[in-house]
PDB file of C-alpha atoms in Angstrom:
ATOM      1  CA  MET T   1     -29.433  58.014 -10.026  1.00 49.00           C
ATOM      2  CA  LYS T   2     -30.318  61.282 -11.875  1.00 56.00           C
ATOM      3  CA  LYS T   3     -27.433  60.706 -14.280  1.00 58.00           C
ATOM      4  CA  ASP T   4     -28.662  57.154 -14.986  1.00 59.00           C
ATOM      5  CA  ARG T   5     -32.146  58.432 -15.834  1.00 66.00           C
ATOM      6  CA  LEU T   6     -30.717  61.086 -18.179  1.00 65.00           C
ATOM      7  CA  LEU T   7     -28.566  58.435 -19.895  1.00 64.00           C
ATOM      8  CA  ALA T   8     -31.557  56.160 -20.393  1.00 65.00           C
ATOM      9  CA  LYS T   9     -33.711  58.985 -21.789  1.00 69.00           C
ATOM     10  CA  TRP T  10     -30.867  60.073 -24.099  1.00 65.00           C
ATOM     11  CA  LEU T  11     -30.499  56.573 -25.504  1.00 68.00           C
ATOM     12  CA  ASN T  12     -34.250  56.554 -26.199  1.00 65.00           C
ATOM     13  CA  ASN T  13     -34.196  60.115 -27.632  1.00 72.00           C
ATOM     14  CA  ASP T  14     -36.628  61.305 -24.928  1.00 71.00           C
ATOM     15  CA  LEU T  15     -34.634  64.292 -23.591  1.00 72.00           C
ATOM     16  CA  SER T  16     -36.070  67.795 -23.771  1.00 77.00           C
ATOM     17  CA  GLU T  17     -33.969  70.544 -25.323  1.00 79.00           C
ATOM     18  CA  ASP T  18     -32.855  71.837 -21.917  1.00 77.00           C
ATOM     19  CA  GLU T  19     -32.050  68.320 -20.670  1.00 76.00           C
ATOM     20  CA  LEU T  20     -30.163  67.503 -23.868  1.00 76.00           C
ATOM     21  CA  ALA T  21     -28.106  70.691 -23.572  1.00 79.00           C
ATOM     22  CA  ALA T  22     -27.263  69.905 -19.965  1.00 76.00           C
ATOM     23  CA  PHE T  23     -26.388  66.275 -20.800  1.00 70.00           C
ATOM     24  CA  LYS T  24     -24.074  67.323 -23.655  1.00 79.00           C
ATOM     25  CA  ALA T  25     -22.306  69.685 -21.246  1.00 78.00           C
ATOM     26  CA  SER T  26     -21.500  66.845 -18.847  1.00 77.00           C
ATOM     27  CA  PRO T  27     -17.830  65.637 -18.779  1.00 74.00           C
ATOM     28  CA  ASP T  28     -18.866  62.044 -19.656  1.00 71.00           C
ATOM     29  CA  PHE T  29     -20.906  62.912 -22.748  1.00 71.00           C
ATOM     30  CA  GLU T  30     -18.050  62.315 -25.177  1.00 74.00           C
ATOM     31  CA  LYS T  31     -17.496  58.823 -23.735  1.00 66.00           C
ATOM     32  CA  TYR T  32     -21.230  57.997 -23.996  1.00 67.00           C
ATOM     33  CA  GLN T  33     -21.300  59.235 -27.562  1.00 71.00           C
ATOM     34  CA  LYS T  34     -18.448  56.907 -28.590  1.00 62.00           C
ATOM     35  CA  ILE T  35     -20.123  53.912 -26.971  1.00 62.00           C
ATOM     36  CA  LYS T  36     -23.371  54.650 -28.720  1.00 64.00           C
ATOM     37  CA  SER T  37     -21.682  55.010 -32.097  1.00 62.00           C
ATOM     38  CA  TYR T  38     -19.953  51.614 -31.715  1.00 51.00           C
ATOM     39  CA  THR T  39     -23.026  49.737 -30.546  1.00 50.00           C
ATOM     40  CA  GLU T  40     -25.236  51.059 -33.360  1.00 53.00           C
ATOM     41  CA  HIS T  41     -23.313  48.837 -35.836  1.00 49.00           C
ATOM     42  CA  LEU T  42     -23.726  45.629 -33.810  1.00 46.00           C
ATOM     43  CA  GLU T  43     -26.224  43.077 -35.085  1.00 47.00           C
ATOM     44  CA  VAL T  44     -27.811  40.543 -32.782  1.00 43.00           C
ATOM     45  CA  GLY T  45     -29.596  37.529 -34.191  1.00 48.00           C
ATOM     46  CA  ASP T  46     -33.141  36.752 -33.215  1.00 48.00           C
ATOM     47  CA  LEU T  47     -33.425  34.991 -29.896  1.00 47.00           C
ATOM     48  CA  ASP T  48     -35.206  31.616 -30.175  1.00 55.00           C
ATOM     49  CA  GLU T  49     -36.643  31.403 -26.662  1.00 50.00           C
ATOM     50  CA  ASN T  50     -38.379  28.039 -27.274  1.00 56.00           C
ATOM     51  CA  ALA T  51     -35.179  26.393 -28.483  1.00 59.00           C
ATOM     52  CA  MET T  52     -33.270  27.757 -25.467  1.00 53.00           C
ATOM     53  CA  LEU T  53     -35.880  26.401 -23.055  1.00 53.00           C
ATOM     54  CA  SER T  54     -35.826  22.988 -24.758  1.00 61.00           C
ATOM     55  CA  ASN T  55     -32.025  22.733 -24.412  1.00 61.00           C
ATOM     56  CA  ILE T  56     -32.190  23.633 -20.744  1.00 51.00           C
ATOM     57  CA  LEU T  57     -34.775  20.954 -20.022  1.00 57.00           C
ATOM     58  CA  LYS T  58     -32.738  18.307 -21.862  1.00 59.00           C
ATOM     59  CA  GLN T  59     -29.721  18.900 -19.581  1.00 57.00           C
ATOM     60  CA  LYS T  60     -30.088  16.813 -16.413  1.00 51.00           C
ATOM     61  CA  LYS T  61     -28.537  18.671 -13.612  1.00 53.00           C
ATOM     62  CA  ALA T  62     -27.279  16.677 -10.648  1.00 51.00           C
ATOM     63  CA  THR T  63     -28.958  17.756  -7.476  1.00 57.00           C
ATOM     64  CA  PRO T  64     -26.218  18.989  -5.158  1.00 57.00           C
ATOM     65  CA  LYS T  65     -25.969  17.097  -1.891  1.00 60.00           C
ATOM     66  CA  VAL T  66     -26.367  19.554   0.898  1.00 61.00           C
ATOM     67  CA  VAL T  67     -24.632  18.659   4.132  1.00 58.00           C
ATOM     68  CA  PRO T  68     -25.856  20.619   7.148  1.00 66.00           C
ATOM     69  CA  LEU T  69     -23.150  22.810   8.591  1.00 62.00           C
ATOM     70  CA  HIS T  70     -23.266  21.205  12.020  1.00 59.00           C
ATOM     71  CA  LYS T  71     -22.858  17.705  10.516  1.00 58.00           C
ATOM     72  CA  LYS T  72     -19.942  18.842   8.393  1.00 59.00           C
ATOM     73  CA  TRP T  73     -18.262  20.246  11.508  1.00 59.00           C
ATOM     74  CA  MET T  74     -18.837  16.957  13.347  1.00 61.00           C
ATOM     75  CA  PHE T  75     -17.282  14.977  10.470  1.00 60.00           C
ATOM     76  CA  GLN T  76     -14.190  17.206  10.566  1.00 63.00           C
ATOM     77  CA  VAL T  77     -13.813  16.814  14.318  1.00 59.00           C
ATOM     78  CA  ALA T  78     -14.227  13.033  14.035  1.00 64.00           C
ATOM     79  CA  ALA T  79     -11.581  12.870  11.289  1.00 64.00           C
ATOM     80  CA  ILE T  80      -9.149  14.879  13.396  1.00 65.00           C
ATOM     81  CA  LEU T  81      -9.759  12.621  16.402  1.00 66.00           C
ATOM     82  CA  VAL T  82      -9.236   9.461  14.347  1.00 61.00           C
ATOM     83  CA  LEU T  83      -6.028  10.884  12.880  1.00 62.00           C
ATOM     84  CA  GLY T  84      -4.800  11.913  16.312  1.00 60.00           C
ATOM     85  CA  LEU T  85      -5.536   8.492  17.798  1.00 60.00           C
ATOM     86  CA  GLY T  86      -3.794   6.822  14.873  1.00 56.00           C
ATOM     87  CA  ILE T  87      -0.678   8.926  15.330  1.00 58.00           C
ATOM     88  CA  THR T  88      -0.710   8.308  19.096  1.00 57.00           C
ATOM     89  CA  PHE T  89      -1.077   4.550  18.555  1.00 50.00           C
ATOM     90  CA  ALA T  90       1.766   4.511  16.031  1.00 52.00           C
ATOM     91  CA  PHE T  91       4.135   6.365  18.345  1.00 53.00           C
ATOM     92  CA  LYS T  92       3.172   4.318  21.386  1.00 55.00           C
ATOM     93  CA  TYR T  93       3.174   0.833  19.867  1.00 57.00           C
ATOM     94  CA  LEU T  94       4.702   0.791  16.376  1.00 69.00           C
ATOM     95  CA  MET T  95       7.607   3.200  16.817  1.00 83.00           C
ATOM     96  CA  PRO T  96      10.718   1.811  18.561  1.00 87.00           C
ATOM     97  CA  GLN T  97      10.842   2.469  22.301  1.00 94.00           C
ATOM     98  CA  THR T  98      14.197   3.535  23.730  1.00 96.00           C
ATOM     99  CA  GLN T  99      15.495   3.186  27.269  1.00 97.00           C
ATOM    100  CA  THR T 100      18.890   4.585  28.225  1.00 96.00           C
ATOM    101  CA  ALA T 101      21.207   4.779  31.200  1.00 96.00           C
ATOM    102  CA  ASP T 102      23.535   7.759  30.995  1.00 95.00           C
ATOM    103  CA  PHE T 103      27.078   7.740  32.304  1.00 96.00           C
ATOM    104  CA  GLY T 104      27.043   7.590  36.087  1.00 95.00           C
ATOM    105  CA  GLU T 105      23.493   6.184  36.177  1.00 95.00           C
ATOM    106  CA  LYS T 106      21.602   2.894  36.157  1.00 96.00           C
ATOM    107  CA  THR T 107      18.064   2.490  34.828  1.00 96.00           C
ATOM    108  CA  THR T 108      15.458  -0.127  35.755  1.00 97.00           C
ATOM    109  CA  PHE T 109      12.296  -0.604  33.705  1.00 97.00           C
ATOM    110  CA  SER T 110       9.702  -3.219  32.759  1.00 96.00           C
ATOM    111  CA  LEU T 111       8.853  -4.548  29.304  1.00 96.00           C
ATOM    112  CA  PRO T 112       5.222  -5.096  28.146  1.00 95.00           C
ATOM    113  CA  ASP T 113       5.227  -8.688  29.528  1.00 94.00           C
ATOM    114  CA  ASN T 114       6.552  -7.450  32.899  1.00 94.00           C
ATOM    115  CA  SER T 115      10.041  -8.739  32.201  1.00 96.00           C
ATOM    116  CA  GLU T 116      12.461  -6.536  34.154  1.00 97.00           C
ATOM    117  CA  VAL T 117      15.586  -4.936  32.733  1.00 98.00           C
ATOM    118  CA  VAL T 118      18.382  -3.144  34.578  1.00 98.00           C
ATOM    119  CA  LEU T 119      20.628  -1.064  32.324  1.00 98.00           C
ATOM    120  CA  ASN T 120      24.202  -0.419  33.346  1.00 97.00           C
ATOM    121  CA  SER T 121      25.800   3.006  32.842  1.00 96.00           C
ATOM    122  CA  GLY T 122      26.285   4.109  29.250  1.00 96.00           C
ATOM    123  CA  SER T 123      23.821   1.559  27.816  1.00 97.00           C
ATOM    124  CA  GLU T 124      20.741   1.625  25.593  1.00 98.00           C
ATOM    125  CA  ILE T 125      17.867  -0.696  24.658  1.00 97.00           C
ATOM    126  CA  ASN T 126      15.435  -0.407  21.740  1.00 97.00           C
ATOM    127  CA  TYR T 127      12.241  -2.446  21.312  1.00 96.00           C
ATOM    128  CA  LYS T 128       8.676  -2.280  19.962  1.00 94.00           C
ATOM    129  CA  LYS T 129       5.541  -2.693  22.074  1.00 93.00           C
ATOM    130  CA  TRP T 130       3.451  -3.854  19.111  1.00 90.00           C
ATOM    131  CA  ASN T 131       2.769  -7.598  19.256  1.00 90.00           C
ATOM    132  CA  TRP T 132       5.392  -7.913  21.977  1.00 94.00           C
ATOM    133  CA  ASP T 133       4.065 -11.183  23.451  1.00 91.00           C
ATOM    134  CA  ASN T 134       4.582 -12.906  20.089  1.00 92.00           C
ATOM    135  CA  ASN T 135       7.827 -11.157  19.212  1.00 93.00           C
ATOM    136  CA  ARG T 136       9.891 -10.567  22.340  1.00 95.00           C
ATOM    137  CA  ARG T 137      12.961  -9.078  20.713  1.00 96.00           C
ATOM    138  CA  LEU T 138      15.101  -6.090  21.622  1.00 97.00           C
ATOM    139  CA  GLU T 139      18.422  -4.528  20.711  1.00 97.00           C
ATOM    140  CA  LEU T 140      21.076  -3.797  23.321  1.00 98.00           C
ATOM    141  CA  LYS T 141      24.041  -1.450  23.201  1.00 97.00           C
ATOM    142  CA  GLY T 142      26.169  -1.829  26.302  1.00 97.00           C
ATOM    143  CA  GLU T 143      25.288  -3.973  29.319  1.00 98.00           C
ATOM    144  CA  ALA T 144      22.022  -5.082  30.935  1.00 98.00           C
ATOM    145  CA  TYR T 145      20.644  -7.615  33.389  1.00 98.00           C
ATOM    146  CA  PHE T 146      17.368  -9.363  32.493  1.00 97.00           C
ATOM    147  CA  ARG T 147      14.697 -11.088  34.569  1.00 96.00           C
ATOM    148  CA  VAL T 148      12.556 -12.566  31.808  1.00 96.00           C
ATOM    149  CA  ALA T 149       8.920 -13.523  32.365  1.00 94.00           C
ATOM    150  CA  LYS T 150       7.772 -16.938  31.145  1.00 91.00           C
ATOM    151  CA  GLY T 151       6.489 -16.943  27.590  1.00 90.00           C
ATOM    152  CA  ARG T 152       7.649 -17.226  24.014  1.00 90.00           C
ATOM    153  CA  ARG T 153      11.279 -16.976  22.995  1.00 93.00           C
ATOM    154  CA  PHE T 154      13.002 -13.837  24.251  1.00 96.00           C
ATOM    155  CA  GLU T 155      15.881 -12.462  22.151  1.00 97.00           C
ATOM    156  CA  VAL T 156      18.564  -9.901  22.896  1.00 97.00           C
ATOM    157  CA  GLN T 157      20.348  -8.722  19.770  1.00 97.00           C
ATOM    158  CA  THR T 158      23.699  -6.927  19.958  1.00 97.00           C
ATOM    159  CA  ASN T 159      26.217  -5.894  17.327  1.00 95.00           C
ATOM    160  CA  LEU T 160      28.435  -8.811  18.403  1.00 95.00           C
ATOM    161  CA  GLY T 161      25.980 -11.645  18.994  1.00 95.00           C
ATOM    162  CA  LYS T 162      22.523 -12.789  20.039  1.00 96.00           C
ATOM    163  CA  VAL T 163      21.076 -14.327  23.208  1.00 97.00           C
ATOM    164  CA  SER T 164      17.863 -16.420  23.193  1.00 95.00           C
ATOM    165  CA  VAL T 165      15.898 -17.603  26.244  1.00 93.00           C
ATOM    166  CA  LEU T 166      12.396 -18.681  27.285  1.00 84.00           C
ATOM    167  CA  GLY T 167      12.249 -17.439  30.864  1.00 86.00           C
ATOM    168  CA  THR T 168      15.331 -16.831  32.951  1.00 93.00           C
ATOM    169  CA  GLN T 169      17.766 -14.340  34.464  1.00 96.00           C
ATOM    170  CA  PHE T 170      20.977 -13.403  32.692  1.00 97.00           C
ATOM    171  CA  ASN T 171      23.448 -10.623  32.005  1.00 97.00           C
ATOM    172  CA  VAL T 172      24.630  -9.446  28.578  1.00 97.00           C
ATOM    173  CA  LYS T 173      27.473  -7.070  27.807  1.00 96.00           C
ATOM    174  CA  ALA T 174      28.545  -5.967  24.340  1.00 96.00           C
ATOM    175  CA  ARG T 175      31.179  -3.248  24.399  1.00 93.00           C
ATOM    176  CA  LYS T 176      33.655  -2.580  21.629  1.00 89.00           C
ATOM    177  CA  ASN T 177      34.860  -6.057  20.557  1.00 90.00           C
ATOM    178  CA  LYS T 178      33.905  -7.964  23.724  1.00 93.00           C
ATOM    179  CA  PHE T 179      30.707 -10.015  24.045  1.00 96.00           C
ATOM    180  CA  TYR T 180      29.968 -11.352  27.524  1.00 95.00           C
ATOM    181  CA  VAL T 181      26.994 -13.450  28.718  1.00 97.00           C
ATOM    182  CA  VAL T 182      26.265 -14.994  32.138  1.00 97.00           C
ATOM    183  CA  CYS T 183      23.267 -17.156  33.061  1.00 97.00           C
ATOM    184  CA  TYR T 184      21.948 -16.769  36.627  1.00 96.00           C
ATOM    185  CA  GLU T 185      18.801 -18.871  36.262  1.00 94.00           C
ATOM    186  CA  GLY T 186      17.315 -21.215  33.641  1.00 94.00           C
ATOM    187  CA  ARG T 187      19.039 -21.691  30.298  1.00 94.00           C
ATOM    188  CA  VAL T 188      20.495 -19.267  27.773  1.00 96.00           C
ATOM    189  CA  LYS T 189      21.442 -19.879  24.149  1.00 96.00           C
ATOM    190  CA  VAL T 190      24.270 -17.683  22.894  1.00 96.00           C
ATOM    191  CA  ASN T 191      25.038 -17.070  19.217  1.00 95.00           C
ATOM    192  CA  TYR T 192      28.360 -15.503  18.322  1.00 95.00           C
ATOM    193  CA  ALA T 193      29.553 -15.567  14.703  1.00 91.00           C
ATOM    194  CA  ASN T 194      29.250 -19.255  13.728  1.00 88.00           C
ATOM    195  CA  THR T 195      29.331 -20.474  17.328  1.00 92.00           C
ATOM    196  CA  GLN T 196      26.295 -21.500  19.384  1.00 94.00           C
ATOM    197  CA  ILE T 197      26.594 -22.277  23.110  1.00 95.00           C
ATOM    198  CA  LEU T 198      23.978 -23.307  25.685  1.00 95.00           C
ATOM    199  CA  LEU T 199      24.547 -21.887  29.180  1.00 96.00           C
ATOM    200  CA  THR T 200      22.831 -23.027  32.376  1.00 95.00           C
ATOM    201  CA  HIS T 201      22.718 -21.627  35.909  1.00 94.00           C
ATOM    202  CA  GLY T 202      26.122 -20.356  37.047  1.00 95.00           C
ATOM    203  CA  GLN T 203      27.781 -20.545  33.646  1.00 96.00           C
ATOM    204  CA  GLY T 204      29.190 -17.712  31.566  1.00 96.00           C
ATOM    205  CA  VAL T 205      31.084 -17.166  28.346  1.00 96.00           C
ATOM    206  CA  SER T 206      32.994 -14.281  26.793  1.00 95.00           C
ATOM    207  CA  PHE T 207      34.172 -13.674  23.238  1.00 95.00           C
ATOM    208  CA  GLU T 208      36.879 -11.185  22.330  1.00 91.00           C
ATOM    209  CA  ASN T 209      38.673 -10.977  19.003  1.00 86.00           C
ATOM    210  CA  GLY T 210      37.383 -14.443  18.143  1.00 83.00           C
ATOM    211  CA  LYS T 211      38.700 -15.957  21.370  1.00 91.00           C
ATOM    212  CA  GLN T 212      36.201 -17.830  23.550  1.00 94.00           C
ATOM    213  CA  VAL T 213      36.502 -18.156  27.337  1.00 93.00           C
ATOM    214  CA  LYS T 214      34.070 -20.101  29.518  1.00 94.00           C
ATOM    215  CA  MET T 215      33.659 -19.365  33.226  1.00 92.00           C
ATOM    216  CA  THR T 216      31.801 -20.407  36.361  1.00 94.00           C
ATOM    217  CA  ILE T 217      29.837 -17.792  38.303  1.00 92.00           C
ATOM    218  CA  ASN T 218      28.910 -18.110  41.985  1.00 91.00           C
ATOM    219  CA  ALA T 219      27.192 -14.733  42.451  1.00 90.00           C
ATOM    220  CA  LEU T 220      23.394 -14.432  42.459  1.00 92.00           C
ATOM    221  CA  GLN T 221      23.438 -11.363  40.200  1.00 93.00           C
ATOM    222  CA  PRO T 222      26.011  -9.157  38.414  1.00 95.00           C
ATOM    223  CA  GLU T 223      28.398  -7.330  40.740  1.00 94.00           C
ATOM    224  CA  TRP T 224      27.705  -4.006  39.006  1.00 95.00           C
ATOM    225  CA  MET T 225      24.169  -4.115  40.423  1.00 95.00           C
ATOM    226  CA  ASP T 226      25.802  -4.015  43.868  1.00 94.00           C
ATOM    227  CA  ASN T 227      27.952  -1.047  42.793  1.00 95.00           C
ATOM    228  CA  GLN T 228      31.055  -3.142  42.214  1.00 95.00           C
ATOM    229  CA  ILE T 229      32.972  -3.025  38.917  1.00 95.00           C
ATOM    230  CA  THR T 230      34.486  -6.444  38.284  1.00 93.00           C
ATOM    231  CA  PHE T 231      37.380  -7.098  35.890  1.00 93.00           C
ATOM    232  CA  ASP T 232      38.918 -10.359  34.777  1.00 88.00           C
ATOM    233  CA  LYS T 233      42.299  -9.969  33.081  1.00 88.00           C
ATOM    234  CA  GLU T 234      41.470  -6.556  31.558  1.00 91.00           C
ATOM    235  CA  ASN T 235      43.907  -3.976  30.193  1.00 90.00           C
ATOM    236  CA  ILE T 236      44.135  -0.488  31.645  1.00 93.00           C
ATOM    237  CA  ARG T 237      42.259   1.204  28.811  1.00 92.00           C
ATOM    238  CA  THR T 238      39.226  -1.065  29.316  1.00 92.00           C
ATOM    239  CA  ILE T 239      39.344  -0.324  33.043  1.00 95.00           C
ATOM    240  CA  LEU T 240      39.464   3.442  32.512  1.00 95.00           C
ATOM    241  CA  ASP T 241      36.601   3.304  29.991  1.00 95.00           C
ATOM    242  CA  GLU T 242      34.390   1.554  32.538  1.00 96.00           C
ATOM    243  CA  VAL T 243      35.320   3.982  35.321  1.00 96.00           C
ATOM    244  CA  GLU T 244      34.426   6.878  32.998  1.00 96.00           C
ATOM    245  CA  ARG T 245      30.966   5.362  32.437  1.00 96.00           C
ATOM    246  CA  GLN T 246      30.267   4.632  36.081  1.00 96.00           C
ATOM    247  CA  TYR T 247      31.352   8.046  37.373  1.00 96.00           C
ATOM    248  CA  ASN T 248      30.531  10.192  34.311  1.00 96.00           C
ATOM    249  CA  ILE T 249      34.038  11.627  34.161  1.00 96.00           C
ATOM    250  CA  THR T 250      36.857  11.970  31.636  1.00 96.00           C
ATOM    251  CA  ILE T 251      40.180  10.213  32.270  1.00 95.00           C
ATOM    252  CA  GLU T 252      43.348  11.014  30.352  1.00 94.00           C
ATOM    253  CA  LEU T 253      46.257   8.559  30.431  1.00 92.00           C
ATOM    254  CA  ASN T 254      49.638  10.227  29.960  1.00 90.00           C
ATOM    255  CA  ALA T 255      51.780   7.148  30.346  1.00 83.00           C
ATOM    256  CA  LYS T 256      53.204   4.367  28.252  1.00 79.00           C
ATOM    257  CA  ASP T 257      50.784   1.606  27.364  1.00 66.00           C
ATOM    258  CA  THR T 258      51.189  -1.365  29.621  1.00 72.00           C
ATOM    259  CA  VAL T 259      50.455  -5.000  28.878  1.00 78.00           C
ATOM    260  CA  SER T 260      49.695  -5.715  32.524  1.00 86.00           C
ATOM    261  CA  LEU T 261      46.200  -7.135  32.998  1.00 90.00           C
ATOM    262  CA  PHE T 262      44.026  -6.423  36.006  1.00 92.00           C
ATOM    263  CA  THR T 263      41.782  -8.897  37.823  1.00 93.00           C
ATOM    264  CA  GLY T 264      39.742  -7.583  40.713  1.00 93.00           C
ATOM    265  CA  LYS T 265      37.024  -5.128  41.734  1.00 95.00           C
ATOM    266  CA  LEU T 266      36.629  -1.364  41.891  1.00 96.00           C
ATOM    267  CA  PRO T 267      33.879   0.494  43.787  1.00 96.00           C
ATOM    268  CA  ALA T 268      31.287   2.238  41.639  1.00 95.00           C
ATOM    269  CA  LYS T 269      30.325   4.714  44.377  1.00 94.00           C
ATOM    270  CA  ASP T 270      33.705   5.866  45.710  1.00 95.00           C
ATOM    271  CA  LEU T 271      35.848   7.530  43.054  1.00 95.00           C
ATOM    272  CA  ASP T 272      38.814   8.277  45.299  1.00 94.00           C
ATOM    273  CA  VAL T 273      39.184   4.610  46.268  1.00 96.00           C
ATOM    274  CA  ALA T 274      38.820   3.490  42.639  1.00 96.00           C
ATOM    275  CA  LEU T 275      41.501   5.949  41.479  1.00 95.00           C
ATOM    276  CA  HIS T 276      43.819   4.891  44.295  1.00 95.00           C
ATOM    277  CA  ILE T 277      43.557   1.211  43.319  1.00 95.00           C
ATOM    278  CA  ILE T 278      44.312   2.004  39.666  1.00 94.00           C
ATOM    279  CA  SER T 279      47.249   4.294  40.444  1.00 94.00           C
ATOM    280  CA  THR T 280      48.751   1.775  42.875  1.00 93.00           C
ATOM    281  CA  THR T 281      48.334  -1.162  40.504  1.00 92.00           C
ATOM    282  CA  TYR T 282      49.930   0.600  37.522  1.00 91.00           C
ATOM    283  CA  HIS T 283      52.367   2.868  39.431  1.00 91.00           C
ATOM    284  CA  LEU T 284      50.725   6.076  38.282  1.00 93.00           C
ATOM    285  CA  GLU T 285      50.134   9.481  39.806  1.00 93.00           C
ATOM    286  CA  THR T 286      46.598  10.886  39.881  1.00 94.00           C
ATOM    287  CA  LYS T 287      45.935  14.554  39.039  1.00 91.00           C
ATOM    288  CA  LYS T 288      42.454  16.015  39.358  1.00 89.00           C
ATOM    289  CA  VAL T 289      42.235  18.753  36.760  1.00 88.00           C
ATOM    290  CA  SER T 290      38.601  19.502  37.578  1.00 89.00           C
ATOM    291  CA  LYS T 291      35.600  17.856  39.176  1.00 87.00           C
ATOM    292  CA  ASN T 292      34.984  15.755  36.060  1.00 91.00           C
ATOM    293  CA  LYS T 293      38.469  15.317  34.599  1.00 95.00           C
ATOM    294  CA  ILE T 294      41.290  13.096  35.862  1.00 95.00           C
ATOM    295  CA  ILE T 295      44.791  12.678  34.452  1.00 95.00           C
ATOM    296  CA  PHE T 296      47.058   9.703  35.163  1.00 94.00           C
ATOM    297  CA  VAL T 297      50.771  10.345  34.684  1.00 92.00           C
ATOM    298  CA  GLU T 298      53.838   8.215  35.265  1.00 88.00           C
ATOM    299  CA  LYS T 299      55.529   8.583  38.639  1.00 82.00           C
TER     300      LYS T 299
END
């Protein structure tokens, strides 16, 4: 503060001789002297205070809208809540819902209209909850049994064909190049390529490589739901694929391909019996490499 007072007095030429001598001896005097010499040559026009005031009054300044801090905080919280609810709604109803049954498992679940679905091992279903009652449509990969509640048209889309019903019980399987549908109650409309077939209770149809086979079914529900794997004139590779799904194992076939077709049943809950039936039917020897790997070799 003392230095500021000395500087002010020096600029106004009010320093005494002793004060002036002391000020000139200060380390900053040379810097002050240069500043003073530069500013002495500056010219500043007269300030028209009235004109400045008039210009200020002519400018209409918008009154800033002040939002109380607590209200601003409430708005932010409300926005976050709305965003969170929107995201939750989108994921719950707009995003596709997925149900799966891993190898060695079966999954039972209900759709939004209380229709019941049982997924066989190694299968998957995708659907949307949004507007389900007006658009009962789902996509199936693998095999599933449906008990459909009464209502609008119900559609099962697969990569091989489509099944349409109103309210009924039926089974659909789409694996590799085989499309298989059986009606256990009501009526089922099946679309495969350019073919459309209407099935009623106890009727079934399969399509494979463009070949259509109709069948009559006496069972009340698919055998796989009773832990029985049923085959009708299937080759050994198809049989082994299904056993792998049901038991969640890996099977290696080290034998010549055979054209022999198998018709019959294998248990889905007794691996040793299933392997024995396969080895006996195709004259193979079973080797258990590990708990989850089986090798079939020629005898």
